[in-house]
Short mmCIF file of the C-alpha atoms (twelve columns), coordinates in Angstrom:
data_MODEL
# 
_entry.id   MODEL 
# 
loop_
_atom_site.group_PDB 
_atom_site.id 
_atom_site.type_symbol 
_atom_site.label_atom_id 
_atom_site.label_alt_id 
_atom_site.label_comp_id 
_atom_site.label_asym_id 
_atom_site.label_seq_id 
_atom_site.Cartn_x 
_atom_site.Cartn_y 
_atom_site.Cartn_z 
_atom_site.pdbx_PDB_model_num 
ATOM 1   C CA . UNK A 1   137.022 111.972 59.958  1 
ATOM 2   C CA . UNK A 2   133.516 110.817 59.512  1 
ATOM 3   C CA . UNK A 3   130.410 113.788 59.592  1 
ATOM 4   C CA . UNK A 4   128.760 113.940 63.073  1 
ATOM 5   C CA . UNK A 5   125.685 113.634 61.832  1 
ATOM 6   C CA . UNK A 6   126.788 109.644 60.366  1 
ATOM 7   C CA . UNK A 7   128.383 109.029 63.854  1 
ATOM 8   C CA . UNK A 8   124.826 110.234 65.295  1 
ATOM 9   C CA . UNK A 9   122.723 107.557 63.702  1 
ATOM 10  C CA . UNK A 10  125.024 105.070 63.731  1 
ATOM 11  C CA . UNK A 11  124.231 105.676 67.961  1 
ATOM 12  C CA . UNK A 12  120.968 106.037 67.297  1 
ATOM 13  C CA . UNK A 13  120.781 103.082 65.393  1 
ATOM 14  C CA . UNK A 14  122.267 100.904 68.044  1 
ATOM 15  C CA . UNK A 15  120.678 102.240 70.861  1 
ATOM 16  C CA . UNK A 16  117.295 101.537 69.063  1 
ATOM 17  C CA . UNK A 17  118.556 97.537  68.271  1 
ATOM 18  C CA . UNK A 18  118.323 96.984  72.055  1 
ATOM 19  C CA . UNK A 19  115.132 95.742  73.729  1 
ATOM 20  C CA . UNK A 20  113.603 98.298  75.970  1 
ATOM 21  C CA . UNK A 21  113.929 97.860  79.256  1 
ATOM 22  C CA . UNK A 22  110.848 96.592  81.449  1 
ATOM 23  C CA . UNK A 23  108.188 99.031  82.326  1 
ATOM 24  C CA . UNK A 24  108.368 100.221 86.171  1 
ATOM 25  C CA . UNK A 25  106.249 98.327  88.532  1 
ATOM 26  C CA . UNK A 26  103.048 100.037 89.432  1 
ATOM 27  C CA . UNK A 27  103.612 101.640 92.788  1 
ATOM 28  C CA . UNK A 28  99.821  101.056 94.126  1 
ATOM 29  C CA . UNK A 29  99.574  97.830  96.403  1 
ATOM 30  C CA . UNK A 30  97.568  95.094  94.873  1 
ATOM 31  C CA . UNK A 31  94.824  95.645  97.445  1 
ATOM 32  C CA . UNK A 32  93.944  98.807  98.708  1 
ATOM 33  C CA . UNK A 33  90.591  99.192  100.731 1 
ATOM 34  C CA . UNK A 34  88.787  98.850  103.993 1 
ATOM 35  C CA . UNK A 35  86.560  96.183  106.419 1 
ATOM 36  C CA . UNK A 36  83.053  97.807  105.335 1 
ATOM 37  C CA . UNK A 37  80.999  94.947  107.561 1 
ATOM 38  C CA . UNK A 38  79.044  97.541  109.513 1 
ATOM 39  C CA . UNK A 39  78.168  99.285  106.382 1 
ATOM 40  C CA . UNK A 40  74.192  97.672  105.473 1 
ATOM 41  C CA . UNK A 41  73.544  98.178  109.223 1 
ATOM 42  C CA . UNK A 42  74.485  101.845 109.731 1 
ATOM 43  C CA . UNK A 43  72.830  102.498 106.304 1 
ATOM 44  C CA . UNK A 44  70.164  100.918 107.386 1 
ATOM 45  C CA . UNK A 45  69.658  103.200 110.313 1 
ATOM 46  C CA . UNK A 46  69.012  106.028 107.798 1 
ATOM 47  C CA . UNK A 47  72.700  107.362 108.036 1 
ATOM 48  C CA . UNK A 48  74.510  108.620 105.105 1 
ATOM 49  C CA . UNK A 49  78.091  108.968 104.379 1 
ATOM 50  C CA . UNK A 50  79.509  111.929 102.929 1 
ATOM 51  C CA . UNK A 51  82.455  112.030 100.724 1 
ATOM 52  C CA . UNK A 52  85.150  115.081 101.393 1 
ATOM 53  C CA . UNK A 53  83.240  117.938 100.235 1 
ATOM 54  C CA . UNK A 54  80.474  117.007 102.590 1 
ATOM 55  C CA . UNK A 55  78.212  115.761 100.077 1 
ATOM 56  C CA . UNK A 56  75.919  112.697 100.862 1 
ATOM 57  C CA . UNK A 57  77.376  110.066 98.438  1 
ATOM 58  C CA . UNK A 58  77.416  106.285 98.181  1 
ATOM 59  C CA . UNK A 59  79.681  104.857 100.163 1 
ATOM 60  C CA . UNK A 60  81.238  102.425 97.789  1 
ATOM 61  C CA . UNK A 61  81.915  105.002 95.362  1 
ATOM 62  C CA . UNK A 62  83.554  107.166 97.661  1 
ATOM 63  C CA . UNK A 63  86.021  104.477 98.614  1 
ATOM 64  C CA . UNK A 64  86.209  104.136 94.688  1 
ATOM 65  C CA . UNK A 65  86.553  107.555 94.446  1 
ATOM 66  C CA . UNK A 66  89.402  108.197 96.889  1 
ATOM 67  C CA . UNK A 67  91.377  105.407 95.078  1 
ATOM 68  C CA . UNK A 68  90.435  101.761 97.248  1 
ATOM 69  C CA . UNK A 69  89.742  98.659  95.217  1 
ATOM 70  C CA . UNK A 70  88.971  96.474  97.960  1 
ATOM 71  C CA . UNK A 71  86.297  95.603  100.626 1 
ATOM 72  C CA . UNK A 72  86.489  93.298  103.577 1 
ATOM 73  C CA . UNK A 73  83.395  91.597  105.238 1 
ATOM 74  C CA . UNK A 74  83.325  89.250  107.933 1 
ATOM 75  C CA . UNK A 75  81.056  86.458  107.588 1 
ATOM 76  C CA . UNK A 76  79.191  84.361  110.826 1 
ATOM 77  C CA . UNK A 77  77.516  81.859  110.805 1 
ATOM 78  C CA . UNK A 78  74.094  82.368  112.688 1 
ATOM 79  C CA . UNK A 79  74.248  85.375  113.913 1 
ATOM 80  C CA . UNK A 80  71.736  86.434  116.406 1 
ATOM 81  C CA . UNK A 81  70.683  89.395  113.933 1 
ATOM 82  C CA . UNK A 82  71.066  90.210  110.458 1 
ATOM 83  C CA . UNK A 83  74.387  91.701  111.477 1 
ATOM 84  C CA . UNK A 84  77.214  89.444  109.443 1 
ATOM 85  C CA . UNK A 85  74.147  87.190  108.638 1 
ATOM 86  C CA . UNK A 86  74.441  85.261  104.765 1 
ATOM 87  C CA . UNK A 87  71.771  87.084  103.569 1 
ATOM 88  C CA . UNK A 88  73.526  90.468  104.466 1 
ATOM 89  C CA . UNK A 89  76.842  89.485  103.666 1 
ATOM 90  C CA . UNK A 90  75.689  88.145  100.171 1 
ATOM 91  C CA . UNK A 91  73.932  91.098  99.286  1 
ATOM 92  C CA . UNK A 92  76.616  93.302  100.011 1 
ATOM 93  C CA . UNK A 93  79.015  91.155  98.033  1 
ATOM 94  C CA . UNK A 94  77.168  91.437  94.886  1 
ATOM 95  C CA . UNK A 95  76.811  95.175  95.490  1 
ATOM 96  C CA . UNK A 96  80.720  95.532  95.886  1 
ATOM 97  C CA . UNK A 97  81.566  93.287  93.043  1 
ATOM 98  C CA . UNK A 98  78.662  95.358  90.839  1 
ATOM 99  C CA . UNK A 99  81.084  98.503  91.268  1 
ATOM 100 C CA . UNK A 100 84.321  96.507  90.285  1 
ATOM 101 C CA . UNK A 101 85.548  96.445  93.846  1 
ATOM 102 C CA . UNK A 102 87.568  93.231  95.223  1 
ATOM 103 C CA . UNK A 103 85.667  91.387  97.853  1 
ATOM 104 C CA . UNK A 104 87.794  89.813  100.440 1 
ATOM 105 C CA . UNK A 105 85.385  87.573  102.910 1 
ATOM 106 C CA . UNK A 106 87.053  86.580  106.310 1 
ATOM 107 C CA . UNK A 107 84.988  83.521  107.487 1 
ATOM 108 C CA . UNK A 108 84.622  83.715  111.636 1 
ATOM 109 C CA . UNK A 109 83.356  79.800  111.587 1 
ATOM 110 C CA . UNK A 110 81.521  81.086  114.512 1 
ATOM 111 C CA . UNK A 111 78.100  82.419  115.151 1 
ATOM 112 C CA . UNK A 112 79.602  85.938  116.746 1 
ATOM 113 C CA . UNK A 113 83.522  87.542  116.972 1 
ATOM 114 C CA . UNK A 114 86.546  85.293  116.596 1 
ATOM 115 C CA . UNK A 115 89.823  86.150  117.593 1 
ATOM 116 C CA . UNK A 116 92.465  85.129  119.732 1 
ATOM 117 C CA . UNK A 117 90.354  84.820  123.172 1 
ATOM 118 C CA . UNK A 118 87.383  83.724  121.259 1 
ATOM 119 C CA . UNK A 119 87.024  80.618  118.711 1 
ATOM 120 C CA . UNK A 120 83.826  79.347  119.420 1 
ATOM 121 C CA . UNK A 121 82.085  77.398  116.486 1 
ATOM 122 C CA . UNK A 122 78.699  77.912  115.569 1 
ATOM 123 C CA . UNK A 123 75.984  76.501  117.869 1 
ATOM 124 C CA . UNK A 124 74.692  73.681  115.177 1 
ATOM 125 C CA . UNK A 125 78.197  72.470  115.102 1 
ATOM 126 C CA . UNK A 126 78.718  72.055  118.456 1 
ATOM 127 C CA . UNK A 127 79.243  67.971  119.897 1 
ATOM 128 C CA . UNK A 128 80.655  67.209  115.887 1 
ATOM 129 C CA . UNK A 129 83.760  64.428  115.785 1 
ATOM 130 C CA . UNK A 130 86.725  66.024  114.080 1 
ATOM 131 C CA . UNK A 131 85.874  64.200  110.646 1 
ATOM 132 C CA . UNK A 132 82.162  65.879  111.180 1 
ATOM 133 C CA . UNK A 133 83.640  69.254  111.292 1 
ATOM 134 C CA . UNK A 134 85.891  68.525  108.334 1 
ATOM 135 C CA . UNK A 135 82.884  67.626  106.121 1 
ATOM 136 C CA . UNK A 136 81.464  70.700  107.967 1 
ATOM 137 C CA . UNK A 137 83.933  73.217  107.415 1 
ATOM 138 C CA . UNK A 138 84.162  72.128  103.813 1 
ATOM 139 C CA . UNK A 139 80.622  72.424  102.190 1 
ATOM 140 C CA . UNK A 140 80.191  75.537  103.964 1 
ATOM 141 C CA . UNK A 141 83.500  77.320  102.661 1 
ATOM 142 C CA . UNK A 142 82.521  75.493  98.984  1 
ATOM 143 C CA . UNK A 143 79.178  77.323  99.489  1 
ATOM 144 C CA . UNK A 144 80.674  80.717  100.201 1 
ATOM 145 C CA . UNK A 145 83.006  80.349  97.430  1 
ATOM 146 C CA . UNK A 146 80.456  79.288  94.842  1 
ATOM 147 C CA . UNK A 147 77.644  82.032  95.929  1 
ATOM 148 C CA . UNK A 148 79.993  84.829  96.984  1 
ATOM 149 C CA . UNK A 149 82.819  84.360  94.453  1 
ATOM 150 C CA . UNK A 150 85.025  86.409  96.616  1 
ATOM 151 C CA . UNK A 151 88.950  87.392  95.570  1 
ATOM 152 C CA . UNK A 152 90.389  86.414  98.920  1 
ATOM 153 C CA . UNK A 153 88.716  83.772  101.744 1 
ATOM 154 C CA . UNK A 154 90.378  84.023  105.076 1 
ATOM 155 C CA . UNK A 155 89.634  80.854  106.856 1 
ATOM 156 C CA . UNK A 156 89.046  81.730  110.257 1 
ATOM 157 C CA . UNK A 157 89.811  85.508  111.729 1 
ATOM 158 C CA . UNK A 158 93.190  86.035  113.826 1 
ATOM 159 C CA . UNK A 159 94.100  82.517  114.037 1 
ATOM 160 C CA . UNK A 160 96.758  82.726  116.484 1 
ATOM 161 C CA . UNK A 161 95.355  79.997  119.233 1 
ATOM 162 C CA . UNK A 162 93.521  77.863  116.089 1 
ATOM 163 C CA . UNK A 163 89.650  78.156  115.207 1 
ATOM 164 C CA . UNK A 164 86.685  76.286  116.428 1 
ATOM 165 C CA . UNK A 165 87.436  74.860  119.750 1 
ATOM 166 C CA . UNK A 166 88.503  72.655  120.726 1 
ATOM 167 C CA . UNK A 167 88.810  70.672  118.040 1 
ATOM 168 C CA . UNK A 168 90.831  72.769  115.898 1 
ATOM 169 C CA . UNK A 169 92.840  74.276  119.146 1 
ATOM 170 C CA . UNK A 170 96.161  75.032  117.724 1 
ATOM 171 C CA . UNK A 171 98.225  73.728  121.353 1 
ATOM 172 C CA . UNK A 172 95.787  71.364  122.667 1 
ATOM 173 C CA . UNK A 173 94.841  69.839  119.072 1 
ATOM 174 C CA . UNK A 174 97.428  70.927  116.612 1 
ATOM 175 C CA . UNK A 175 96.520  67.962  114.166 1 
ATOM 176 C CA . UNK A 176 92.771  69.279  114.442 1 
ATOM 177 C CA . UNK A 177 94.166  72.677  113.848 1 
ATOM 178 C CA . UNK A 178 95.535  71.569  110.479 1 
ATOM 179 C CA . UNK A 179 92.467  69.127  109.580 1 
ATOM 180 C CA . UNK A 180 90.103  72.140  109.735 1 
ATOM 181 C CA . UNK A 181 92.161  74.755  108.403 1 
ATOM 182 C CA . UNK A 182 93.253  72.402  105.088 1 
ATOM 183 C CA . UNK A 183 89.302  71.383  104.764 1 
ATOM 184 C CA . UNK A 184 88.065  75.382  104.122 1 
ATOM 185 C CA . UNK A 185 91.550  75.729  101.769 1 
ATOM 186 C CA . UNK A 186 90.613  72.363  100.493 1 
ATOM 187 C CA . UNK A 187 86.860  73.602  99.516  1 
ATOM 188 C CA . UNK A 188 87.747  76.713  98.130  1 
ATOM 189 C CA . UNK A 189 90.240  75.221  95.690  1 
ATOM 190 C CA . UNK A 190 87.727  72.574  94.433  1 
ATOM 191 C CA . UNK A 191 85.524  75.588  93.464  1 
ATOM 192 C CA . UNK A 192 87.873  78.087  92.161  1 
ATOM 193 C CA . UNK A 193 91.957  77.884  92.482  1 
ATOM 194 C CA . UNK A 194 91.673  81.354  91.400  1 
ATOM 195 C CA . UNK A 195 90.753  82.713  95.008  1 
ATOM 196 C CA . UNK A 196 92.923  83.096  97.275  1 
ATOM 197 C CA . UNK A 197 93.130  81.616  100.854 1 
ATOM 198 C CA . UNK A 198 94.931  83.955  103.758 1 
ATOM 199 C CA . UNK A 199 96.028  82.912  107.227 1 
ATOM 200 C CA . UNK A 200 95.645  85.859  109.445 1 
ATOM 201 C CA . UNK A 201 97.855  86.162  112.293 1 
ATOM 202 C CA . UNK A 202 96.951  88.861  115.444 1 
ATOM 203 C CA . UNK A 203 100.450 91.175  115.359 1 
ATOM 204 C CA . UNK A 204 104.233 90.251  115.235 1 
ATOM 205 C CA . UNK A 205 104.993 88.204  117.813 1 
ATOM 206 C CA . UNK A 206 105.095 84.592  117.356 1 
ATOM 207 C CA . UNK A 207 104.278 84.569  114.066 1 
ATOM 208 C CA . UNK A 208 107.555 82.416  113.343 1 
ATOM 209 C CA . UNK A 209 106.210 79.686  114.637 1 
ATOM 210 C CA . UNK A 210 102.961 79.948  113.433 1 
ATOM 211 C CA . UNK A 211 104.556 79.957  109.731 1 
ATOM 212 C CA . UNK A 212 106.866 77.066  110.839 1 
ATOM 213 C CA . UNK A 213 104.163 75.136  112.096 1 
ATOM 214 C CA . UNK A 214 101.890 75.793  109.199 1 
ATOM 215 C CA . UNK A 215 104.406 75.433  106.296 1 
ATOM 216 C CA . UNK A 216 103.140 72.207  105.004 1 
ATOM 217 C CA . UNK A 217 99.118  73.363  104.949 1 
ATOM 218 C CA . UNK A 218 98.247  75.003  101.716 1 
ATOM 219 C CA . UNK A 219 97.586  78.687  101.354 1 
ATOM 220 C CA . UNK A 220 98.487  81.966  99.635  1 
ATOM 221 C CA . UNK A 221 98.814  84.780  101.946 1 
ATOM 222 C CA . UNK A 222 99.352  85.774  105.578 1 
ATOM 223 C CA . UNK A 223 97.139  88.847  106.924 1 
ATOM 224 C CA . UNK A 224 98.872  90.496  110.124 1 
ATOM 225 C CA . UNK A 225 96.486  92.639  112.221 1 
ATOM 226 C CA . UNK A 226 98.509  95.273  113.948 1 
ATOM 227 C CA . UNK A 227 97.126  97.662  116.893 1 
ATOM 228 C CA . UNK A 228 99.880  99.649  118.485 1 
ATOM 229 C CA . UNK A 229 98.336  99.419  122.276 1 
ATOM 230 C CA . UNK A 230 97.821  95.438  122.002 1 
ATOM 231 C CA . UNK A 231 100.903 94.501  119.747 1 
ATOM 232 C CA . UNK A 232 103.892 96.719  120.473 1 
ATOM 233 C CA . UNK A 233 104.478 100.201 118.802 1 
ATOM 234 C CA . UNK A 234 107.459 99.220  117.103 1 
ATOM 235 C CA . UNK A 235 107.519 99.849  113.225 1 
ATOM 236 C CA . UNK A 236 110.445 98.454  112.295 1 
ATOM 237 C CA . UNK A 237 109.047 94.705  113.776 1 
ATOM 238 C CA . UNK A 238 106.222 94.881  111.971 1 
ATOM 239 C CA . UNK A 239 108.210 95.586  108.723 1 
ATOM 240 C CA . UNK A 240 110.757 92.921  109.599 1 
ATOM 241 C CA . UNK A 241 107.329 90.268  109.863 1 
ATOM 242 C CA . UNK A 242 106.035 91.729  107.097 1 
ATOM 243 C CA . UNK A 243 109.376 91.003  105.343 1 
ATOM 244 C CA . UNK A 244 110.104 87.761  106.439 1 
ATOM 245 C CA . UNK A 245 106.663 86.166  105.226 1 
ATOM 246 C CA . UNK A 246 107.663 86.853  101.584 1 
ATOM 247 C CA . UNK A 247 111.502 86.329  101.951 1 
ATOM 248 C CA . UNK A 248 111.713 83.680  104.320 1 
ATOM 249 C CA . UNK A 249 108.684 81.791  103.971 1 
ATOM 250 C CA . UNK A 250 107.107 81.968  99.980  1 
ATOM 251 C CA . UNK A 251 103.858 83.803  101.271 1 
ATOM 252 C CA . UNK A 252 102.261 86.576  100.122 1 
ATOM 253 C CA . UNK A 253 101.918 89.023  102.883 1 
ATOM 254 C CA . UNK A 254 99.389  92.045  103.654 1 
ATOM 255 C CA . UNK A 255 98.378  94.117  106.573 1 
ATOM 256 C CA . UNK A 256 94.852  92.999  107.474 1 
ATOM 257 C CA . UNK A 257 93.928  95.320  110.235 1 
ATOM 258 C CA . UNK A 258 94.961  98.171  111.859 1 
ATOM 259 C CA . UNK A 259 93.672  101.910 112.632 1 
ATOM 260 C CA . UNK A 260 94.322  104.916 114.157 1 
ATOM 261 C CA . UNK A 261 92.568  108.001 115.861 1 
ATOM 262 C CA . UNK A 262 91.874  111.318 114.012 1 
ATOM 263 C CA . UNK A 263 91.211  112.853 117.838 1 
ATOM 264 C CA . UNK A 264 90.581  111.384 121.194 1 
ATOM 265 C CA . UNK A 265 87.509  112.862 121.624 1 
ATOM 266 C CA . UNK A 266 83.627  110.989 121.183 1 
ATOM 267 C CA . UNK A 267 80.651  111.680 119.491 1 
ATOM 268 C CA . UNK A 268 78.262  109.510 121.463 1 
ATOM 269 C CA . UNK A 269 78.371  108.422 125.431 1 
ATOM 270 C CA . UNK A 270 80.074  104.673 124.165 1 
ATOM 271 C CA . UNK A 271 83.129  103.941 125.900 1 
ATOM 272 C CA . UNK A 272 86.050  104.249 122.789 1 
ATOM 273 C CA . UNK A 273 88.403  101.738 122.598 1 
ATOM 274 C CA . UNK A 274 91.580  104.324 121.942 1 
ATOM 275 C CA . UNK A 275 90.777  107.477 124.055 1 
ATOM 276 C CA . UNK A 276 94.509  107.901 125.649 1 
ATOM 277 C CA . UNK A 277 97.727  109.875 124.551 1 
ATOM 278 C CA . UNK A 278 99.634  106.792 126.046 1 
ATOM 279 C CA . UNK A 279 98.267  104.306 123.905 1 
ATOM 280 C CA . UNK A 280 99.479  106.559 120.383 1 
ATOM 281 C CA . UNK A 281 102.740 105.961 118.521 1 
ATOM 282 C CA . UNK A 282 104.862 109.357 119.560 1 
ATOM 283 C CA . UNK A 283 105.291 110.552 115.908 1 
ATOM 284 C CA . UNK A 284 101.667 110.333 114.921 1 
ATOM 285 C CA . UNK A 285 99.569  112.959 116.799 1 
ATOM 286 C CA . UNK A 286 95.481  111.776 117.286 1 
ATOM 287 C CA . UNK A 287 94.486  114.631 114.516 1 
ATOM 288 C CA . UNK A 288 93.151  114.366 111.167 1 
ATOM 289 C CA . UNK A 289 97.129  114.773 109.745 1 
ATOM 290 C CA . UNK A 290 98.651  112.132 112.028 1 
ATOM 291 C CA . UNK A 291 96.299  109.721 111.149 1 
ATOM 292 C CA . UNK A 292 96.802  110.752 107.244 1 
ATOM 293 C CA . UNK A 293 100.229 110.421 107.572 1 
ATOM 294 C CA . UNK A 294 100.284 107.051 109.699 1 
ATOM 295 C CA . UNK A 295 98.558  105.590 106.966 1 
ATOM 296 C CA . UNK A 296 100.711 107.302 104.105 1 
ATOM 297 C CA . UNK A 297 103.568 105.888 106.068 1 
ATOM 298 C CA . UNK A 298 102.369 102.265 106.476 1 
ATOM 299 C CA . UNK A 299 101.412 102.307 102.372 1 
ATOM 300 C CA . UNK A 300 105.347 103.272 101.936 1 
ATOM 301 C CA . UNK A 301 106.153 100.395 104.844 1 
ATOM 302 C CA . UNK A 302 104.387 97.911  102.949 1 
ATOM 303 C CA . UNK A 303 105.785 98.681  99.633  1 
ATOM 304 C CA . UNK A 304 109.694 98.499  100.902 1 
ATOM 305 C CA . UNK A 305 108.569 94.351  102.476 1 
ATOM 306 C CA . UNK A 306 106.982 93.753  99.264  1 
ATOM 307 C CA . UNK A 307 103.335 93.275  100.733 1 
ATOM 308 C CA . UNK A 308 100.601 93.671  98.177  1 
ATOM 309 C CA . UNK A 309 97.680  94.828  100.557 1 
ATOM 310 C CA . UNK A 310 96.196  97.239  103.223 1 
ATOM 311 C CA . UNK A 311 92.923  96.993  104.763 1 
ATOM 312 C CA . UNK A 312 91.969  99.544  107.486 1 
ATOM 313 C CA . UNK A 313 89.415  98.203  110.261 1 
ATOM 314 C CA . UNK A 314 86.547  99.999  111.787 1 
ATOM 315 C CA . UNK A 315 86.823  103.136 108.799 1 
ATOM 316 C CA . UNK A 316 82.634  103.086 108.608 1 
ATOM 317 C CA . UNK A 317 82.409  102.914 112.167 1 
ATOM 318 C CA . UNK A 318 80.481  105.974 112.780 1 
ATOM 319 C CA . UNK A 319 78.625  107.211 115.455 1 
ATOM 320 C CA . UNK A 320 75.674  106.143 113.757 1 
ATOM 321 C CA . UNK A 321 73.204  105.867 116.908 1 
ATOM 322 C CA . UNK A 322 73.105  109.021 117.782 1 
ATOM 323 C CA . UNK A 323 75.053  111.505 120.369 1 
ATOM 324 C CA . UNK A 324 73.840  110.473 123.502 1 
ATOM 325 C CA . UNK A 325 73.708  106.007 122.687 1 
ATOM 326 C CA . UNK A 326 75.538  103.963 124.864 1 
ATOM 327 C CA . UNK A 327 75.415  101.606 122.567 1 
ATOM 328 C CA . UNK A 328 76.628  102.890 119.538 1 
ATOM 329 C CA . UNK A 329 80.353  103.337 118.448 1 
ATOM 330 C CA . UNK A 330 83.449  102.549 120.108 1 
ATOM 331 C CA . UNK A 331 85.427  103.695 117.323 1 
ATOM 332 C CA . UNK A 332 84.075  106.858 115.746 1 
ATOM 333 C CA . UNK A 333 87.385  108.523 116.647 1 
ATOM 334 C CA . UNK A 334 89.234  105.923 114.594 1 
ATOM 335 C CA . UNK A 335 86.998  106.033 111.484 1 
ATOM 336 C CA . UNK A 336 87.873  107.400 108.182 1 
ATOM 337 C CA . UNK A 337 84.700  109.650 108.714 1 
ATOM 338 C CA . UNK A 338 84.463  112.598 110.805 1 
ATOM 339 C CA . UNK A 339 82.339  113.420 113.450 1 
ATOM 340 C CA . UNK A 340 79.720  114.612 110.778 1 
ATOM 341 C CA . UNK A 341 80.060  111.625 108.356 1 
ATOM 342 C CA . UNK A 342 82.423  113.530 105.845 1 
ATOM 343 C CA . UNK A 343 85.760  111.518 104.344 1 
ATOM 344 C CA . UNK A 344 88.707  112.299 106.266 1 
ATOM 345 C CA . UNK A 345 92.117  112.847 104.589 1 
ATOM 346 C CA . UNK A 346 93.347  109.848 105.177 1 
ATOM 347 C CA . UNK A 347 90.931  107.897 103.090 1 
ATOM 348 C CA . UNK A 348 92.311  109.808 100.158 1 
ATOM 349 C CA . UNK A 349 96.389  108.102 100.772 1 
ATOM 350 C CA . UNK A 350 95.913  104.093 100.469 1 
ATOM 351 C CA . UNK A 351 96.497  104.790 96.572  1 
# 
């Protein structure tokens, strides 16, 4: 009978012949952050964020701080002020890429909001033929790309009806649709191939037919935007959508936009967009914890359909005009900021 300790390192031997096994994934999403758009302006109004301690603190580094790596901007055209504007945009860029954030730009095409209802194109652009918009659509996306070096270009916001109508009207001018969509990917690939281009999409349904429809155009990632009270409050869709863009259709996916109240109360006199108990999800109270734990429970959604990103819209949108401005926030209950500018809890769970 051979000595245990021989039979021991003849194990130990073996064991140590065979290649180690691969390390464990890293269980962060590729792209954790927030939209930050409104950020210069409310800054520029003399307000100051404060991180959770209630300090006054740079905003970018408490984002950094509390574990996001990513910033969204929208981008318009001609604005009529410096809201969104180039100048703005570009200056913030340089400041988020200067603290080793991601910059993810999501291109409007439009001098004001795009979305679903609205796809107007810029004013200067209006009257072009469709191979005028092309050229268009092109040298300005080649600009932003060059200047603004972002990580991610979104060509057009919440494309679900196209981008600048008519022309590029997804039902009335599919073929435009495509034109103007592969001239920004087109333009952004001649600069860098590095960048990525996203497709968003405006919550779950339909978005089948959108990826059908668009299988053949060339692009990285789909962005779903998902708002309980204008997309349906069932999790388990938006998991099977998120799901199906990576399974089903070779695409990258990532939630875009979404949000949630930390109360239903206001902190100025403008009408809030979420101010009702009937437009909540059932298991995630409007407090400071349900809103921490909807987004702790989104982060775990996204991880189980293989999605690499979460961006959370309107998180800077503070009541930053004061408590009695009727023109100030519609979303200060929905920020990750409370009611006196300090980080909420759930800025502290994207990680």
């Amino acid at each position: 009978m051979k000595p245990l300790g021989i039979i021991f390192a003849a194990i130990l031997l073996i064991s140590c012949g065979k290649e180690d096994p691969d390390p464990s994934p890293s269980t962060s999403l590729s792209y954790r952050g927030l939209d930050a758009s409104l950020v210069p302006h409310i800054e520029g109004r003399g307000v100051q964020y404060k991180n959770g301690d209630g300090q006054n603190e740079d905003f970018l580094q408490i984002i950094s701080a509390a574990g996001m790596n990513t910033v969204r901007l929208r981008l318009w055209y001609d604005p009529i002020d410096s809201r969104s504007s180039w100048d703005e945009v570009l200056a913030f860029s340089n400041q988020i890429k200067s603290e080793g954030l991601k910059l993810w730009l999501t291109v409007h095409y439009s001098d004001t909001w795009a979305d679903p209802a609205h796809q107007n194109p810029p004013a200067a652009w209006e009257g072009l033929s469709i191979e005028e918009m092309e050229d268009s659509v092109f040298n300005y996306t080649a600009r932003i790309a060059q200047e603004m070096q972002p990580d991610i270009i979104q060509i057009g916001n919440e494309v679900n009806n196209g981008f600048l109508h008519p022309l590029g009207h997804r039902w009335n001018s599919p073929e435009g649709f495509h034109r103007l969509f592969e001239s920004g990917s087109a333009a952004v690939r001649s600069v860098d191939p590095d960048i990525k281009v996203m497709l968003q999409f405006a919550g779950y349904r339909g978005l089948e037919s959108m990826l059908l429809e668009t299988d053949s155009l060339d692009y990285d990632m789909v962005g779903l935007s998902y708002y309980p009270m204008w997309h349906g409050k069932s999790l388990d869709s938006l998991s099977l959508a998120l799901a199906s863009i990576s399974e089903e259709h070779e695409r990258t996916s990532l939630l875009a936009e979404f949000s949630y109240p930390f109360t239903l109360d206001w902190a100025d006199w403008t009408n809030n967009i979420v101010g009702l108990e009937s437009q909540l999800l059932p298991d995630y109270p409007a407090t400071p914890s349900g809103q921490e734990r909807y987004v702790q429970d989104l982060v775990a959604l996204l991880k189980s359909t293989e999605s690499v990103g979460i961006c959370y819209w309107g998180g800077e949108y503070i009541a930053f005009d004061g408590p009695q401005s009727t023109e100030g926030s519609p979303y200060e209950n929905q920020a990750l900021f409370d009611f006196n500018f300090a980080a909420q809890p759930a800025l502290e769970v994207f990680d």
